[in-house]
mmCIF file of C-alpha atoms and ligand atoms in Angstrom:
data_model
loop_
_atom_site.group_PDB
_atom_site.id
_atom_site.type_symbol
_atom_site.label_atom_id
_atom_site.label_comp_id
_atom_site.label_asym_id
_atom_site.label_seq_id
_atom_site.Cartn_x
_atom_site.Cartn_y
_atom_site.Cartn_z
ATOM 1 C CA MET A 177 -19.313 19.373 -5.325
ATOM 2 C CA GLU A 178 -17.658 19.906 -8.711
ATOM 3 C CA LEU A 179 -14.723 17.494 -8.660
ATOM 4 C CA ILE A 180 -13.262 18.415 -12.063
ATOM 5 C CA LYS A 181 -13.169 21.974 -13.393
ATOM 6 C CA ASP A 182 -11.388 23.023 -16.620
ATOM 7 C CA GLY A 183 -9.705 19.612 -16.733
ATOM 8 C CA LYS A 184 -8.164 20.086 -13.254
ATOM 9 C CA ARG A 185 -8.992 18.344 -9.982
ATOM 10 C CA LEU A 186 -9.674 19.907 -6.558
ATOM 11 C CA ASP A 187 -5.961 19.938 -5.711
ATOM 12 C CA GLY A 188 -4.952 21.173 -9.170
ATOM 13 C CA ARG A 189 -3.847 17.772 -10.504
ATOM 14 C CA LYS A 190 -4.461 16.590 -14.044
ATOM 15 C CA PRO A 191 -6.444 13.306 -14.327
ATOM 16 C CA ASP A 192 -3.271 11.209 -14.791
ATOM 17 C CA GLU A 193 -1.195 12.781 -12.003
ATOM 18 C CA LEU A 194 -0.207 11.247 -8.653
ATOM 19 C CA ARG A 195 -0.307 13.136 -5.365
ATOM 20 C CA PRO A 196 3.150 14.066 -3.973
ATOM 21 C CA ILE A 197 4.893 11.024 -2.428
ATOM 22 C CA LYS A 198 7.817 10.823 0.024
ATOM 23 C CA ILE A 199 9.324 7.487 1.074
ATOM 24 C CA GLU A 200 11.890 6.877 3.813
ATOM 25 C CA ALA A 201 13.393 3.412 4.314
ATOM 26 C CA GLY A 202 14.401 2.255 7.804
ATOM 27 C CA PRO A 203 13.269 5.014 10.219
ATOM 28 C CA LEU A 204 12.577 2.586 13.121
ATOM 29 C CA HIS A 205 15.575 1.071 14.912
ATOM 30 C CA ARG A 206 13.816 -1.790 16.722
ATOM 31 C CA ALA A 207 12.113 -3.334 13.697
ATOM 32 C CA ASP A 208 14.013 -5.639 11.307
ATOM 33 C CA GLY A 209 12.810 -3.376 8.501
ATOM 34 C CA SER A 210 10.648 -0.266 8.333
ATOM 35 C CA CYS A 211 9.316 2.503 6.150
ATOM 36 C CA TYR A 212 7.704 5.910 6.618
ATOM 37 C CA LEU A 213 5.522 7.018 3.738
ATOM 38 C CA GLU A 214 3.744 10.295 3.003
ATOM 39 C CA TRP A 215 1.369 10.138 0.074
ATOM 40 C CA GLY A 216 -0.864 13.185 -0.372
ATOM 41 C CA GLY A 217 -2.689 13.482 2.961
ATOM 42 C CA ASN A 218 -1.721 9.946 4.074
ATOM 43 C CA LYS A 219 1.014 9.296 6.618
ATOM 44 C CA ILE A 220 1.909 5.665 7.207
ATOM 45 C CA ILE A 221 4.492 3.657 9.139
ATOM 46 C CA ALA A 222 5.276 0.047 8.246
ATOM 47 C CA ALA A 223 7.373 -2.209 10.499
ATOM 48 C CA VAL A 224 8.502 -5.754 9.672
ATOM 49 C CA TYR A 225 9.558 -8.373 12.240
ATOM 50 C CA GLY A 226 10.924 -11.760 11.214
ATOM 51 C CA PRO A 227 11.269 -14.303 9.830
ATOM 52 C CA LYS A 228 10.902 -15.885 13.293
ATOM 53 C CA GLU A 229 9.380 -19.096 14.661
ATOM 54 C CA ALA A 230 5.623 -18.923 14.128
ATOM 55 C CA ILE A 231 3.656 -18.883 17.366
ATOM 56 C CA PRO A 232 1.184 -20.228 18.386
ATOM 57 C CA ARG A 233 2.552 -23.410 16.810
ATOM 58 C CA HIS A 234 -0.745 -24.439 15.230
ATOM 59 C CA ILE A 235 -0.377 -21.577 12.709
ATOM 60 C CA GLN A 236 2.948 -23.001 11.468
ATOM 61 C CA ASN A 237 3.122 -24.245 7.900
ATOM 62 C CA PRO A 238 5.776 -26.975 7.424
ATOM 63 C CA THR A 239 6.447 -25.897 3.826
ATOM 64 C CA ARG A 240 6.576 -22.116 4.010
ATOM 65 C CA ALA A 241 6.477 -18.948 6.120
ATOM 66 C CA VAL A 242 3.157 -17.426 7.173
ATOM 67 C CA ILE A 243 2.758 -13.728 6.327
ATOM 68 C CA ASN A 244 0.848 -11.875 9.004
ATOM 69 C CA ALA A 245 0.022 -8.335 7.849
ATOM 70 C CA LYS A 246 -1.884 -6.125 10.273
ATOM 71 C CA TYR A 247 -3.393 -2.883 9.021
ATOM 72 C CA ASN A 248 -4.473 -0.424 11.703
ATOM 73 C CA MET A 249 -5.856 3.107 11.550
ATOM 74 C CA ALA A 250 -4.936 5.357 14.474
ATOM 75 C CA SER A 251 -8.039 6.805 16.171
ATOM 76 C CA PHE A 252 -6.775 10.298 15.278
ATOM 77 C CA SER A 253 -6.139 9.451 11.603
ATOM 78 C CA VAL A 254 -9.633 10.340 10.358
ATOM 79 C CA GLY A 255 -11.926 13.376 10.774
ATOM 80 C CA ASP A 256 -14.121 11.889 13.476
ATOM 81 C CA ARG A 257 -12.223 10.000 16.170
ATOM 82 C CA LYS A 258 -12.241 6.377 15.055
ATOM 83 C CA ARG A 259 -13.012 3.707 17.626
ATOM 84 C CA PRO A 260 -9.637 2.064 18.355
ATOM 85 C CA GLY A 261 -8.990 -1.562 17.466
ATOM 86 C CA PRO A 262 -9.805 -3.901 14.614
ATOM 87 C CA ASP A 263 -13.046 -3.628 12.655
ATOM 88 C CA ARG A 264 -14.436 -5.275 9.520
ATOM 89 C CA ARG A 265 -12.619 -2.892 7.199
ATOM 90 C CA SER A 266 -9.201 -3.252 8.844
ATOM 91 C CA ARG A 267 -9.575 -7.059 8.920
ATOM 92 C CA GLU A 268 -10.348 -7.059 5.209
ATOM 93 C CA ILE A 269 -7.363 -4.829 4.398
ATOM 94 C CA SER A 270 -5.054 -6.950 6.613
ATOM 95 C CA LYS A 271 -6.184 -10.081 4.754
ATOM 96 C CA ILE A 272 -5.789 -8.712 1.221
ATOM 97 C CA THR A 273 -2.395 -7.195 2.160
ATOM 98 C CA SER A 274 -1.146 -10.533 3.555
ATOM 99 C CA GLU A 275 -2.279 -12.278 0.362
ATOM 100 C CA ALA A 276 -0.682 -9.698 -1.946
ATOM 101 C CA LEU A 277 2.658 -9.903 -0.097
ATOM 102 C CA GLU A 278 2.591 -13.731 0.143
ATOM 103 C CA ASN A 279 2.685 -13.891 -3.634
ATOM 104 C CA VAL A 280 6.058 -12.138 -3.972
ATOM 105 C CA ILE A 281 7.870 -13.173 -0.785
ATOM 106 C CA LEU A 282 9.910 -16.393 -1.204
ATOM 107 C CA THR A 283 8.016 -18.010 1.679
ATOM 108 C CA GLU A 284 9.299 -21.557 0.915
ATOM 109 C CA MET A 285 12.706 -20.443 2.190
ATOM 110 C CA PHE A 286 11.354 -20.202 5.749
ATOM 111 C CA PRO A 287 9.232 -23.236 6.696
ATOM 112 C CA ARG A 288 7.459 -22.968 10.098
ATOM 113 C CA ALA A 289 8.327 -19.260 10.311
ATOM 114 C CA MET A 290 6.202 -16.139 10.372
ATOM 115 C CA ILE A 291 6.843 -12.642 9.113
ATOM 116 C CA ASP A 292 4.890 -9.864 10.861
ATOM 117 C CA VAL A 293 4.071 -6.797 8.806
ATOM 118 C CA ASN A 294 2.573 -3.970 10.867
ATOM 119 C CA ILE A 295 0.963 -1.098 8.995
ATOM 120 C CA GLU A 296 -0.092 1.925 11.040
ATOM 121 C CA VAL A 297 -2.087 4.677 9.365
ATOM 122 C CA LEU A 298 -1.339 7.902 11.263
ATOM 123 C CA ASP A 299 -3.185 10.239 8.913
ATOM 124 C CA ALA A 300 -5.697 9.093 6.267
ATOM 125 C CA ASP A 301 -6.927 10.712 3.072
ATOM 126 C CA ALA A 302 -7.989 7.842 0.757
ATOM 127 C CA GLY A 303 -5.847 5.187 -0.858
ATOM 128 C CA THR A 304 -4.474 3.943 2.456
ATOM 129 C CA ARG A 305 -4.573 0.242 1.491
ATOM 130 C CA CYS A 306 -2.348 1.026 -1.519
ATOM 131 C CA ALA A 307 -0.100 3.260 0.559
ATOM 132 C CA GLY A 308 0.093 0.514 3.225
ATOM 133 C CA ILE A 309 1.162 -2.163 0.724
ATOM 134 C CA THR A 310 3.702 0.216 -0.849
ATOM 135 C CA ALA A 311 5.197 1.040 2.578
ATOM 136 C CA ALA A 312 5.152 -2.620 3.682
ATOM 137 C CA ALA A 313 7.073 -3.563 0.533
ATOM 138 C CA VAL A 314 9.876 -1.106 1.335
ATOM 139 C CA ALA A 315 9.961 -2.308 4.964
ATOM 140 C CA LEU A 316 10.234 -5.949 3.761
ATOM 141 C CA ALA A 317 13.090 -5.056 1.411
ATOM 142 C CA ASP A 318 14.748 -3.090 4.241
ATOM 143 C CA ALA A 319 14.455 -6.200 6.460
ATOM 144 C CA GLY A 320 16.263 -8.211 3.781
ATOM 145 C CA ILE A 321 13.308 -10.544 3.207
ATOM 146 C CA PRO A 322 13.866 -12.348 -0.125
ATOM 147 C CA MET A 323 11.199 -11.428 -2.685
ATOM 148 C CA GLU A 324 10.677 -11.992 -6.402
ATOM 149 C CA ASP A 325 10.169 -8.248 -6.744
ATOM 150 C CA ILE A 326 9.301 -5.213 -4.611
ATOM 151 C CA PRO A 327 5.498 -4.959 -4.762
ATOM 152 C CA VAL A 328 3.811 -1.606 -5.262
ATOM 153 C CA ALA A 329 0.211 -0.378 -5.216
ATOM 154 C CA CYS A 330 -1.813 2.535 -6.512
ATOM 155 C CA ALA A 331 -5.496 3.202 -7.220
ATOM 156 C CA ALA A 332 -7.332 4.778 -10.118
ATOM 157 C CA GLY A 333 -11.034 5.583 -10.340
ATOM 158 C CA LYS A 334 -13.735 7.764 -11.766
ATOM 159 C CA VAL A 335 -14.746 11.217 -10.556
ATOM 160 C CA GLY A 336 -16.918 13.817 -12.319
ATOM 161 C CA ASP A 337 -17.331 11.351 -15.235
ATOM 162 C CA THR A 338 -13.548 11.280 -15.790
ATOM 163 C CA VAL A 339 -11.203 8.353 -15.180
ATOM 164 C CA VAL A 340 -8.424 9.599 -12.875
ATOM 165 C CA LEU A 341 -5.296 8.326 -11.101
ATOM 166 C CA ASP A 342 -4.904 8.229 -7.301
ATOM 167 C CA LEU A 343 -8.119 9.524 -5.668
ATOM 168 C CA MET A 344 -7.818 11.905 -2.711
ATOM 169 C CA GLY A 345 -10.342 12.030 0.184
ATOM 170 C CA GLU A 346 -13.094 14.185 -1.393
ATOM 171 C CA GLU A 347 -12.795 12.280 -4.672
ATOM 172 C CA ASP A 348 -13.094 8.970 -2.840
ATOM 173 C CA GLN A 349 -16.205 10.130 -0.970
ATOM 174 C CA GLU A 350 -18.007 11.816 -3.856
ATOM 175 C CA GLY A 351 -16.541 9.888 -6.777
ATOM 176 C CA GLN A 352 -18.125 7.192 -8.933
ATOM 177 C CA ALA A 353 -15.533 4.392 -8.697
ATOM 178 C CA ASP A 354 -12.253 3.379 -7.042
ATOM 179 C CA VAL A 355 -9.954 0.616 -8.337
ATOM 180 C CA PRO A 356 -7.009 -0.239 -6.058
ATOM 181 C CA LEU A 357 -4.245 -2.221 -7.799
ATOM 182 C CA ALA A 358 -1.082 -3.876 -6.478
ATOM 183 C CA ILE A 359 1.499 -5.401 -8.823
ATOM 184 C CA ALA A 360 4.947 -6.917 -8.997
ATOM 185 C CA PRO A 361 6.368 -4.145 -11.201
ATOM 186 C CA ARG A 362 8.920 -6.174 -13.221
ATOM 187 C CA THR A 363 6.364 -8.628 -14.593
ATOM 188 C CA GLU A 364 3.262 -6.470 -13.981
ATOM 189 C CA ASN A 365 1.673 -9.544 -12.401
ATOM 190 C CA ILE A 366 -1.396 -8.469 -10.451
ATOM 191 C CA LEU A 367 -1.271 -9.057 -6.680
ATOM 192 C CA LEU A 368 -4.463 -7.187 -5.771
ATOM 193 C CA LEU A 369 -7.324 -5.784 -7.805
ATOM 194 C CA GLN A 370 -10.504 -4.476 -6.221
ATOM 195 C CA MET A 371 -13.301 -2.280 -7.488
ATOM 196 C CA ASP A 372 -15.817 -0.144 -5.705
ATOM 197 C CA GLY A 373 -18.500 1.640 -7.822
ATOM 198 C CA HIS A 374 -19.403 1.392 -11.494
ATOM 199 C CA LEU A 375 -17.245 1.576 -14.639
ATOM 200 C CA THR A 376 -17.840 0.612 -18.254
ATOM 201 C CA VAL A 377 -15.393 -1.927 -19.722
ATOM 202 C CA GLU A 378 -13.566 0.896 -21.536
ATOM 203 C CA GLU A 379 -13.356 2.983 -18.359
ATOM 204 C CA PHE A 380 -12.090 -0.025 -16.420
ATOM 205 C CA ASP A 381 -9.348 -0.614 -19.022
ATOM 206 C CA ARG A 382 -8.329 3.051 -18.798
ATOM 207 C CA ALA A 383 -8.333 2.934 -14.954
ATOM 208 C CA LEU A 384 -6.134 -0.170 -15.025
ATOM 209 C CA GLU A 385 -3.731 1.489 -17.467
ATOM 210 C CA LEU A 386 -3.503 4.611 -15.272
ATOM 211 C CA ALA A 387 -3.007 2.562 -12.088
ATOM 212 C CA MET A 388 -0.282 0.397 -13.748
ATOM 213 C CA ASN A 389 1.482 3.556 -14.832
ATOM 214 C CA GLY A 390 1.159 5.063 -11.339
ATOM 215 C CA CYS A 391 2.591 1.851 -9.837
ATOM 216 C CA GLN A 392 5.633 2.047 -12.116
ATOM 217 C CA GLN A 393 6.317 5.657 -11.074
ATOM 218 C CA ILE A 394 6.046 4.729 -7.386
ATOM 219 C CA ALA A 395 8.251 1.629 -7.877
ATOM 220 C CA THR A 396 11.049 3.986 -8.937
ATOM 221 C CA MET A 397 10.559 6.040 -5.737
ATOM 222 C CA GLN A 398 10.659 2.857 -3.602
ATOM 223 C CA ARG A 399 13.985 1.831 -5.136
ATOM 224 C CA GLU A 400 15.388 5.353 -4.661
ATOM 225 C CA ALA A 401 14.382 5.319 -0.969
ATOM 226 C CA LEU A 402 16.146 1.970 -0.430
ATOM 227 C CA MET A 403 19.241 3.120 -2.347
ATOM 228 C CA LYS A 404 19.369 6.273 -0.236
ATOM 229 C CA LYS A 405 19.469 4.284 2.995
ATOM 230 C CA TYR A 406 22.261 2.027 1.795
ATOM 231 C CA GLN A 407 24.238 4.955 0.336
ATOM 232 C CA SER A 408 24.117 6.708 3.717
ATOM 233 C CA PHE A 409 25.589 3.529 5.299
ATOM 234 C CA GLU A 410 28.506 3.677 2.869
ATOM 235 C CA GLU A 411 29.194 7.304 3.796
ATOM 236 C CA ASP A 412 29.264 6.516 7.569
HETATM 237 P P1 LIG B 636 -8.622 3.274 1.253
HETATM 238 O O1 LIG B 636 -8.023 4.103 2.351
HETATM 239 O O2 LIG B 636 -7.770 2.131 0.855
HETATM 240 O O3 LIG B 636 -9.063 4.125 0.070
HETATM 241 P P2 LIG B 636 -11.458 3.032 1.855
HETATM 242 O O4 LIG B 636 -11.893 3.266 0.449
HETATM 243 O O5 LIG B 636 -12.178 2.028 2.684
HETATM 244 O O6 LIG B 636 -9.920 2.577 1.868
HETATM 245 O O7 LIG B 636 -11.464 4.386 2.674
HETATM 246 C C1 LIG B 636 -11.282 5.612 2.028
HETATM 247 C C2 LIG B 636 -10.946 6.696 3.043
HETATM 248 O O8 LIG B 636 -12.045 6.910 3.906
HETATM 249 C C3 LIG B 636 -9.794 6.373 3.971
HETATM 250 O O9 LIG B 636 -8.519 6.552 3.398
HETATM 251 C C4 LIG B 636 -10.055 7.354 5.088
HETATM 252 O O10 LIG B 636 -9.564 8.638 4.730
HETATM 253 C C5 LIG B 636 -11.561 7.356 5.164
HETATM 254 N N1 LIG B 636 -12.034 6.436 6.226
HETATM 255 C C6 LIG B 636 -11.922 5.096 6.274
HETATM 256 N N2 LIG B 636 -12.416 4.585 7.421
HETATM 257 C C7 LIG B 636 -12.880 5.629 8.119
HETATM 258 C C8 LIG B 636 -13.511 5.782 9.394
HETATM 259 N N3 LIG B 636 -13.759 4.739 10.201
HETATM 260 N N4 LIG B 636 -13.855 7.033 9.772
HETATM 261 C C9 LIG B 636 -13.627 8.105 8.983
HETATM 262 N N5 LIG B 636 -12.990 8.020 7.789
HETATM 263 C C10 LIG B 636 -12.638 6.815 7.356
#
């Protein structure tokens, strides 16, 4: 499949363009904080519960809160019905998401507590770990969890010998590399950096630059979504 033709990608994007993104803060009324995110063909719900007493007690940390992120793909979220329940991939994504979030949440404020972050992928089209972290960040902010910054994530990669921002499904499957990045946008401190495939050092630098830039654009959308929720409260 020809992934890049006349400088344009399969969906008409230029190499440095993001897919369309829509973010809604607080759609769930039971959760302490929540977010609904549409990002290209991805649809994701994030729900935050806590801080609350960590149970079972042996997981408690006397100096800080434990962050328990759980990433799950609905069985109907991918082309072939996915077997329900956790698998290697979802365990890996849950772990790296917990670690990314732990580094911005002020966990020392809540010793012995836990914060549950549920990420449900309803519809998947590549980049779901980045979309999950981005949605979880808005849900955490919506829950009023104190953080150094609102984390944000975005991937870049290489398709058809070109370094591009934000791979979609076909590009992820047939592409040459994928580099998911999560940052704290104010400092640009890196919270997650992974790489699948092969890149030269120059291509890697370009991918990182594109992903950083994508993160900054999405950080603006996260803040707008949160502002919108609190503005609508003022109007009520
Ligand atoms: P990410 O979603 O973060 O890019 P991967 O690179 O592991 O993570 O997956 C890329 C894409 O492959 C997913 O977004 C999804 O569209 C698809 N995919 C992942 N797992 C499955 C699965 N079990 N069955 C079918 N498609 C899947």
